[in-house]
Amino acid sequence: MTDPTAKTSGFSHYSEWLEFDRKHLWHPYTSVNNALPCYAFDSADGCIIHLASGEHLVDGMSSWWCAIHGYNHPRLNEATIEQVQRNAHIMFGGLTHEPAVELSQRLLSMGPSNLDAVFLADSGSVSVEVAIKMAAQYFQAKGKPGKHRLLALRNGYHGDTAGAMAVCDPVTGMHSLFAKLLPEHVFAPQPRCRFGDEWDPSDFSEMRRLLRQHHKELCAVILEPIVQGAGGIWFYHPQYLCELRAVCDELEILLIYDEIATGFGRTGKLFAWEWAQAAPDIMTVGKALTGGYMTLAATLATADVAETIGSSGPLMHGPTFMGNPLACAVANASLTLLSDNKWPQQVAAVSTQMQRGLRPFIQYKCVRDVRVLGAIGAVELDRDVDVAAAQKIFVANGAWIRPFGKLIYLMPPFIASNEQIATLCAAIEAYLRTID
Ligand SMILES: *Cc1c(COP(=O)(O)O)cnc(C)c1O
């Protein structure tokens, strides 16, 4: 009989584990039996991804907003190794530790000054679940249990767990697939007045109307400030948030900013809400929090939210890996790198280079729009991108870019050089030429 615990791999060539992956593993939004190709990853350094097949690719994705300082960073490695040699994990129930306390202190000093309490969560989606629970418990504690629904934006994205999914765009969030599972929230249209354009007050009218119509049942509005990420890489006018803050105050509705994608410098401000200077009551952060090393997120709340909930009982959430010391230690190291304050110049340089490289693509017939904000660049096509075909061309041109829907977008590590950005843009152009 064979020992079922014995090492079964014994792969002699990467093509063997790639083949096993193809048959047995799920990747984000895939089926195990579909043939969408996956590239075999070997390692990454700085802005370069090395494939097992020998190609070296410039990273245009930062592993989905995360790796802002680049890969295999000496200071982040050092912090991780130091912490793992001391202790990798300890339960957060009844015990606390310096990495978690230091991180919370840092987050409160970086975030909006009205925020006062921190919940350390283990992923972005979970931090959104916690934010939603905070809002619901807040109004329970206030004796207004009727205020339990949320208002969210169309084209918004807040994560894939059930509670978070219920506030994602109803179409792309696949609400119809899970209709019986999800609570029904209220949705406002996507803000259409663009970042950088003159403010058009009519852009807020429908939101105002919905808030007035539903305020007695609304506990909170949740949205991504300034940049809608996974819902379409869309940049909207900061005044929208100022209007929203005022109406939420007037109607006693909490305001939740989901800064999971936008936080830690990506938009050119440390947090995207700073473009509007209209602070939230609750804020979620994640993704780049650990510089892309480990999964960690946090939900920040005002003293009013924290103390009101506390007056009626505990906040009802407690993940097993809450406050994981290893994740907190590397997050502290990443935030220390940010505090060197090189990121504003780095983001500005990436931004300028992407403007230069991407803007001319508007001349292609298949390109509908080109937009850049901070270290985020997007080329919107008139059709869905054939991801497999596009990636083949990107890889052949030395670039790692993962399009979705009609969008080819870039969010490289902040340390990307002008030459590396030029490589990414040239790869996009090579694909555009094949379809135009
Ligand atoms: C990625 C993302 C999430 C979900 O975070 P996970 O760590 O994937 O659970 C939530 N909100 C926004 C805005 C995101 O970009």
Coordinates of C-alpha atoms in Angstrom, one line a residue, residues 6-419:
A6 CA 4.2 10.6 1.3
K7 CA 5.4 13.4 -1.0
T8 CA 3.5 12.9 -4.2
S9 CA 5.0 15.6 -6.3
G10 CA 8.4 14.7 -7.4
F11 CA 8.0 17.0 -10.4
S12 CA 11.0 16.8 -12.6
H13 CA 10.0 19.7 -14.9
Y14 CA 7.7 22.7 -14.4
S15 CA 5.5 21.6 -17.2
E16 CA 4.4 18.7 -14.9
W17 CA 3.1 20.8 -12.0
L18 CA 1.6 23.3 -14.5
E19 CA -0.3 20.4 -16.0
F20 CA -1.5 19.3 -12.5
D21 CA -2.6 22.9 -11.8
R22 CA -4.5 23.0 -15.0
K23 CA -6.6 19.9 -14.0
H24 CA -7.1 20.4 -10.3
L25 CA -6.6 24.0 -9.1
W26 CA -9.0 26.9 -9.1
H27 CA -7.5 30.3 -9.8
P28 CA -9.4 33.6 -9.3
Y29 CA -12.7 33.5 -11.2
T30 CA -11.9 30.3 -13.2
S31 CA -13.2 26.8 -13.5
V32 CA -10.9 23.8 -13.0
N33 CA -11.9 22.3 -16.3
N34 CA -11.4 25.4 -18.5
A35 CA -8.3 25.7 -20.5
L36 CA -7.4 29.4 -19.9
P37 CA -3.6 29.3 -19.7
C38 CA -1.7 30.0 -16.5
Y39 CA 2.0 30.9 -16.7
A40 CA 4.4 29.1 -14.4
F41 CA 5.9 31.6 -11.9
D42 CA 9.4 31.1 -10.6
S43 CA 10.4 34.2 -8.6
A44 CA 10.3 38.0 -8.6
D45 CA 12.7 40.8 -7.8
G46 CA 12.0 44.5 -7.8
C47 CA 9.7 45.1 -10.8
I48 CA 10.6 41.9 -12.6
I49 CA 8.7 38.7 -12.6
H50 CA 10.7 35.6 -13.6
L51 CA 8.8 32.8 -15.3
A52 CA 9.8 29.1 -15.0
S53 CA 10.1 29.1 -18.8
G54 CA 12.9 31.6 -18.5
E55 CA 11.1 34.8 -19.6
H56 CA 11.6 38.0 -17.5
L57 CA 8.6 40.3 -17.4
V58 CA 8.1 43.8 -16.2
D59 CA 5.3 43.7 -13.6
G60 CA 2.4 46.0 -14.5
M61 CA 0.1 44.8 -11.8
S62 CA 1.8 44.9 -8.4
S63 CA 0.0 41.6 -7.8
W64 CA -3.3 43.5 -7.7
W65 CA -2.4 46.8 -6.0
C66 CA -0.2 45.1 -3.4
A67 CA 3.5 45.1 -4.2
I68 CA 4.1 48.9 -4.1
H69 CA 7.8 48.6 -3.1
G70 CA 8.5 45.8 -5.6
Y71 CA 9.2 42.2 -4.9
N72 CA 11.8 40.5 -2.7
H73 CA 12.5 43.8 -0.9
P74 CA 15.5 43.6 1.5
R75 CA 13.9 45.6 4.3
L76 CA 10.6 43.7 4.0
N77 CA 12.4 40.4 3.9
E78 CA 14.4 41.4 7.0
A79 CA 11.3 42.3 9.0
T80 CA 9.6 39.0 8.0
I81 CA 12.6 36.9 8.9
E82 CA 13.2 38.7 12.2
Q83 CA 9.6 38.3 13.2
V84 CA 9.3 34.6 12.2
Q85 CA 12.4 33.9 14.3
R86 CA 10.7 35.4 17.3
N87 CA 7.2 34.1 16.7
A88 CA 4.9 33.6 13.6
H89 CA 1.5 33.6 15.2
I90 CA -0.3 33.8 18.5
M91 CA -4.0 34.1 19.2
F92 CA -5.3 37.6 19.6
G93 CA -8.0 36.6 22.1
G94 CA -6.7 37.7 25.5
L95 CA -3.1 38.3 24.3
T96 CA -1.7 41.3 22.5
H97 CA 1.8 42.1 21.1
E98 CA 3.9 45.1 20.0
P99 CA 3.6 44.5 16.2
A100 CA -0.2 44.8 16.3
V101 CA -0.2 47.8 18.6
E102 CA 2.5 49.6 16.6
L103 CA 0.6 48.9 13.4
S104 CA -2.6 50.2 14.8
Q105 CA -0.9 53.3 16.1
R106 CA 0.6 53.9 12.6
L107 CA -2.7 53.4 10.8
L108 CA -4.5 55.9 13.1
S109 CA -1.8 58.5 12.6
M110 CA -1.9 58.1 8.8
G111 CA -5.6 57.9 8.4
P112 CA -8.3 60.6 8.8
S113 CA -7.7 62.3 12.2
N114 CA -11.3 61.5 13.4
L115 CA -10.7 57.7 13.3
D116 CA -9.8 56.3 16.7
A117 CA -10.2 52.5 16.8
V118 CA -8.7 49.6 14.8
F119 CA -10.0 46.1 14.0
L120 CA -7.3 43.9 12.4
A121 CA -8.8 41.6 9.8
D122 CA -7.2 38.9 7.7
S123 CA -8.3 40.0 4.2
G124 CA -9.9 42.9 2.5
S125 CA -13.3 41.2 2.2
V126 CA -13.3 40.4 5.9
S127 CA -12.5 44.0 6.8
V128 CA -15.6 45.0 4.7
E129 CA -17.7 42.4 6.5
V130 CA -16.5 44.0 9.8
A131 CA -17.3 47.5 8.5
I132 CA -20.8 46.4 7.6
K133 CA -21.3 44.8 11.1
M134 CA -20.0 47.9 12.8
A135 CA -22.6 50.0 11.0
A136 CA -25.5 47.6 11.8
Q137 CA -24.4 47.2 15.4
Y138 CA -24.1 51.0 15.8
F139 CA -27.8 51.6 15.0
Q140 CA -28.8 48.5 17.1
A141 CA -27.0 50.1 20.0
K142 CA -28.8 53.4 19.3
G143 CA -32.1 51.7 19.4
K144 CA -32.7 52.1 15.7
P145 CA -32.6 48.5 14.4
G146 CA -34.6 49.5 11.3
K147 CA -31.4 51.1 10.0
H148 CA -29.8 48.0 8.7
R149 CA -29.5 48.3 4.9
L150 CA -26.6 49.7 3.0
L151 CA -26.4 52.0 0.0
A152 CA -23.6 51.3 -2.5
L153 CA -22.5 52.4 -5.9
R154 CA -23.0 50.7 -9.2
N155 CA -19.7 49.5 -10.6
G156 CA -18.4 49.2 -7.0
Y157 CA -16.3 46.4 -5.8
H158 CA -15.9 45.4 -2.1
G159 CA -14.8 41.8 -2.1
D160 CA -16.1 38.3 -2.6
T161 CA -17.5 37.1 0.7
A162 CA -21.3 37.1 0.9
G163 CA -21.7 40.3 2.9
A164 CA -19.2 42.2 0.8
M165 CA -20.5 40.8 -2.5
A166 CA -24.0 42.1 -1.6
V167 CA -22.6 45.7 -1.8
C168 CA -20.7 45.0 -5.1
D169 CA -22.2 46.0 -8.4
P170 CA -25.3 43.9 -8.8
V171 CA -24.5 42.8 -12.4
T172 CA -20.7 42.2 -12.3
G173 CA -21.1 41.0 -8.6
M174 CA -23.3 38.2 -10.0
H175 CA -26.2 39.0 -7.6
S176 CA -28.5 36.9 -9.7
L177 CA -26.5 33.8 -9.1
F178 CA -26.9 34.3 -5.3
A179 CA -30.2 36.0 -5.1
K180 CA -31.5 33.9 -2.2
L181 CA -28.2 34.3 -0.3
L182 CA -27.7 38.0 -0.4
P183 CA -29.5 40.8 1.4
E184 CA -31.0 43.5 -0.9
H185 CA -29.2 46.8 -0.6
V186 CA -29.8 50.1 -2.3
F187 CA -27.7 51.1 -5.3
A188 CA -26.9 54.5 -6.7
P189 CA -25.6 55.2 -10.2
Q190 CA -21.9 55.3 -10.8
P191 CA -20.7 59.0 -10.4
R192 CA -20.0 60.2 -14.0
C193 CA -18.4 63.6 -13.3
R194 CA -14.8 62.8 -13.9
F195 CA -11.8 63.5 -11.7
G196 CA -10.2 66.7 -13.1
D197 CA -13.3 68.0 -14.8
E198 CA -15.5 70.9 -13.6
W199 CA -17.9 69.7 -10.9
D200 CA -21.4 69.0 -12.2
P201 CA -23.9 69.2 -9.3
S202 CA -26.4 67.1 -11.2
D203 CA -24.0 64.1 -10.8
F204 CA -25.1 63.8 -7.1
S205 CA -28.9 64.3 -7.6
E206 CA -29.9 60.6 -7.8
M207 CA -27.7 59.7 -4.8
R208 CA -29.3 62.5 -2.8
R209 CA -32.8 61.4 -3.8
L210 CA -32.1 57.8 -2.8
L211 CA -30.6 58.8 0.5
R212 CA -33.7 60.9 1.3
Q213 CA -36.0 58.1 0.2
H214 CA -34.3 55.3 2.1
H215 CA -32.6 57.0 5.1
K216 CA -34.9 55.4 7.7
E217 CA -33.6 52.0 6.7
L218 CA -30.0 52.9 5.9
C219 CA -27.2 52.3 8.4
A220 CA -24.4 53.3 6.0
V221 CA -23.2 54.2 2.5
I222 CA -20.2 52.2 1.4
L223 CA -18.0 53.2 -1.6
E224 CA -14.5 53.3 -2.9
P225 CA -13.4 57.0 -2.6
I226 CA -12.3 58.6 -5.9
V227 CA -11.3 55.4 -7.7
Q228 CA -13.6 52.6 -8.5
G229 CA -11.1 49.7 -8.9
A230 CA -12.2 46.3 -9.9
G231 CA -15.5 47.7 -11.1
G232 CA -13.9 49.5 -14.0
I233 CA -10.8 51.6 -13.0
W234 CA -13.0 54.8 -13.0
F235 CA -11.9 58.1 -11.4
Y236 CA -14.7 60.5 -10.2
H237 CA -14.9 64.0 -8.9
P238 CA -13.9 64.6 -5.2
Q239 CA -16.8 66.9 -4.7
Y240 CA -19.1 63.9 -4.9
L241 CA -17.6 62.8 -1.5
C242 CA -18.1 66.3 0.0
E243 CA -21.8 66.2 -1.0
L244 CA -22.1 62.7 0.3
R245 CA -20.6 63.6 3.7
A246 CA -23.0 66.5 4.2
V247 CA -26.1 64.5 3.4
C248 CA -25.0 61.5 5.5
D249 CA -24.6 63.9 8.5
E250 CA -28.0 65.4 7.8
L251 CA -29.8 62.1 7.6
E252 CA -27.8 60.2 10.3
I253 CA -26.2 57.6 8.0
L254 CA -22.6 56.4 8.5
L255 CA -20.1 56.8 5.7
I256 CA -17.7 53.9 4.9
Y257 CA -14.8 54.4 2.6
D258 CA -13.3 51.2 1.2
E259 CA -9.6 52.3 0.7
I260 CA -8.4 48.7 0.2
A261 CA -7.2 49.3 -3.4
T262 CA -6.6 53.1 -3.2
G263 CA -4.7 53.3 0.1
F264 CA -1.0 53.8 0.7
G265 CA -0.1 56.3 -2.1
R266 CA -1.5 54.6 -5.2
T267 CA -3.7 57.6 -6.3
G268 CA -1.0 60.2 -5.5
K269 CA -2.4 60.9 -2.0
L270 CA -1.6 58.6 1.0
F271 CA -5.3 57.7 1.0
A272 CA -7.8 58.7 -1.8
W273 CA -10.2 60.4 0.6
E274 CA -7.6 63.2 1.0
W275 CA -8.5 64.5 -2.5
A276 CA -11.9 65.5 -1.0
Q277 CA -10.9 66.1 2.6
A278 CA -14.4 64.7 3.6
A279 CA -13.6 62.1 6.3
P280 CA -15.5 58.8 6.7
D281 CA -16.9 57.3 9.9
I282 CA -15.4 53.9 9.0
M283 CA -12.5 53.0 6.7
T284 CA -11.1 49.8 5.4
V285 CA -7.5 49.2 4.3
G286 CA -5.8 46.1 2.9
K287 CA -3.9 45.1 -0.2
A288 CA -0.7 47.2 -0.1
L289 CA -0.8 47.3 3.7
T290 CA 2.0 44.6 3.9
G291 CA 3.7 45.8 0.8
G292 CA 2.3 42.7 -0.9
Y293 CA 4.0 40.2 1.5
M294 CA 1.0 38.7 3.3
T295 CA -2.7 39.0 3.6
L296 CA -3.8 41.6 6.2
A297 CA -6.4 44.3 6.3
A298 CA -7.9 46.6 8.9
T299 CA -11.2 48.4 9.6
L300 CA -10.8 51.8 11.3
A301 CA -13.7 53.6 13.0
T302 CA -14.4 56.8 14.9
A303 CA -14.6 56.9 18.7
D304 CA -18.3 57.5 18.4
V305 CA -18.8 54.3 16.3
A306 CA -16.6 52.2 18.6
E307 CA -18.0 53.6 21.9
T308 CA -21.6 53.4 20.8
I309 CA -21.2 49.7 19.8
G310 CA -19.3 49.1 23.0
S311 CA -22.1 50.6 25.1
S312 CA -24.4 47.8 24.1
G313 CA -21.9 44.9 23.8
P314 CA -18.9 43.5 22.0
L315 CA -18.3 43.9 18.3
M316 CA -19.2 40.5 17.0
H317 CA -16.2 39.4 15.0
G318 CA -13.0 37.6 15.8
P319 CA -10.9 35.9 13.0
T320 CA -8.6 33.0 14.0
F321 CA -5.6 34.8 12.5
M322 CA -6.6 38.3 13.8
G323 CA -3.6 40.5 14.3
N324 CA -1.1 37.9 13.0
P325 CA 2.3 39.1 14.2
L326 CA 4.1 38.1 11.1
A327 CA 1.7 40.1 8.9
C328 CA 1.8 43.1 11.3
A329 CA 5.6 43.1 11.4
V330 CA 5.9 43.2 7.6
A331 CA 3.2 45.9 7.4
N332 CA 5.1 48.0 9.9
A333 CA 8.2 47.6 7.7
S334 CA 6.2 48.6 4.6
L335 CA 4.7 51.7 6.3
T336 CA 8.2 52.6 7.5
L337 CA 9.3 52.5 3.8
L338 CA 6.4 54.8 3.0
S339 CA 7.4 57.2 5.8
D340 CA 10.7 57.7 4.1
N341 CA 8.4 59.8 1.9
K342 CA 9.9 58.9 -1.4
W343 CA 6.5 57.6 -2.7
P344 CA 5.1 61.0 -3.7
Q345 CA 7.9 61.5 -6.2
Q346 CA 7.9 57.9 -7.3
V347 CA 4.1 57.9 -7.9
A348 CA 4.3 61.2 -9.8
A349 CA 7.1 59.9 -12.0
V350 CA 5.1 56.7 -12.8
S351 CA 2.1 58.8 -13.5
T352 CA 3.9 61.2 -15.9
Q353 CA 5.4 58.3 -17.7
M354 CA 2.1 56.5 -18.1
Q355 CA 0.4 59.7 -19.3
R356 CA 3.2 59.9 -22.0
G357 CA 3.0 56.2 -22.9
L358 CA -0.8 55.6 -22.8
R359 CA -2.4 58.9 -24.0
P360 CA -1.4 58.4 -27.7
F361 CA -3.4 55.1 -27.8
I362 CA -6.6 57.2 -28.0
Q363 CA -5.7 57.3 -31.8
Y364 CA -6.5 53.6 -32.2
K365 CA -10.1 53.0 -33.4
C366 CA -10.6 50.3 -30.8
V367 CA -9.7 52.6 -27.9
R368 CA -12.6 54.4 -26.2
D369 CA -10.8 56.1 -23.4
V370 CA -7.4 56.5 -21.7
R371 CA -7.2 57.6 -18.1
V372 CA -4.4 58.0 -15.6
L373 CA -4.5 59.0 -11.9
G374 CA -1.5 58.6 -9.7
A375 CA 0.1 55.2 -10.4
I376 CA -3.0 53.9 -12.1
G377 CA -3.4 53.9 -15.9
A378 CA -6.3 52.4 -17.9
V379 CA -7.0 51.9 -21.6
E380 CA -10.6 51.2 -22.2
L381 CA -11.5 49.4 -25.4
D382 CA -14.7 49.3 -27.4
R383 CA -14.8 45.5 -26.9
D384 CA -13.9 42.8 -24.3
V385 CA -10.3 41.9 -24.3
D386 CA -9.4 38.4 -25.3
V387 CA -7.3 37.8 -22.2
A388 CA -5.5 34.7 -23.4
A389 CA -4.5 36.3 -26.7
A390 CA -3.6 39.6 -25.1
Q391 CA -1.4 38.0 -22.4
K392 CA 0.4 36.0 -25.0
I393 CA 1.4 39.2 -26.8
F394 CA 2.2 41.0 -23.5
V395 CA 4.5 38.1 -22.4
A396 CA 6.2 38.0 -25.8
N397 CA 6.9 41.7 -25.3
G398 CA 8.3 41.3 -21.8
A399 CA 5.3 42.6 -19.8
W400 CA 3.0 41.1 -17.1
I401 CA -0.4 42.7 -17.6
R402 CA -3.8 41.1 -16.8
P403 CA -6.7 42.8 -18.5
F404 CA -10.3 42.4 -17.5
G405 CA -13.5 43.2 -19.4
K406 CA -12.8 46.1 -21.8
L407 CA -9.9 47.3 -19.7
I408 CA -6.2 47.0 -20.1
Y409 CA -4.8 48.7 -17.0
L410 CA -1.5 49.3 -15.3
M411 CA -0.6 49.7 -11.6
P412 CA 3.1 49.0 -11.5
P413 CA 5.2 49.1 -8.3
F414 CA 6.0 52.7 -7.3
I415 CA 9.7 51.9 -8.0
A416 CA 9.1 51.2 -11.7
S417 CA 11.6 53.0 -13.9
N418 CA 10.7 55.1 -16.9
E419 CA 12.2 52.4 -19.1

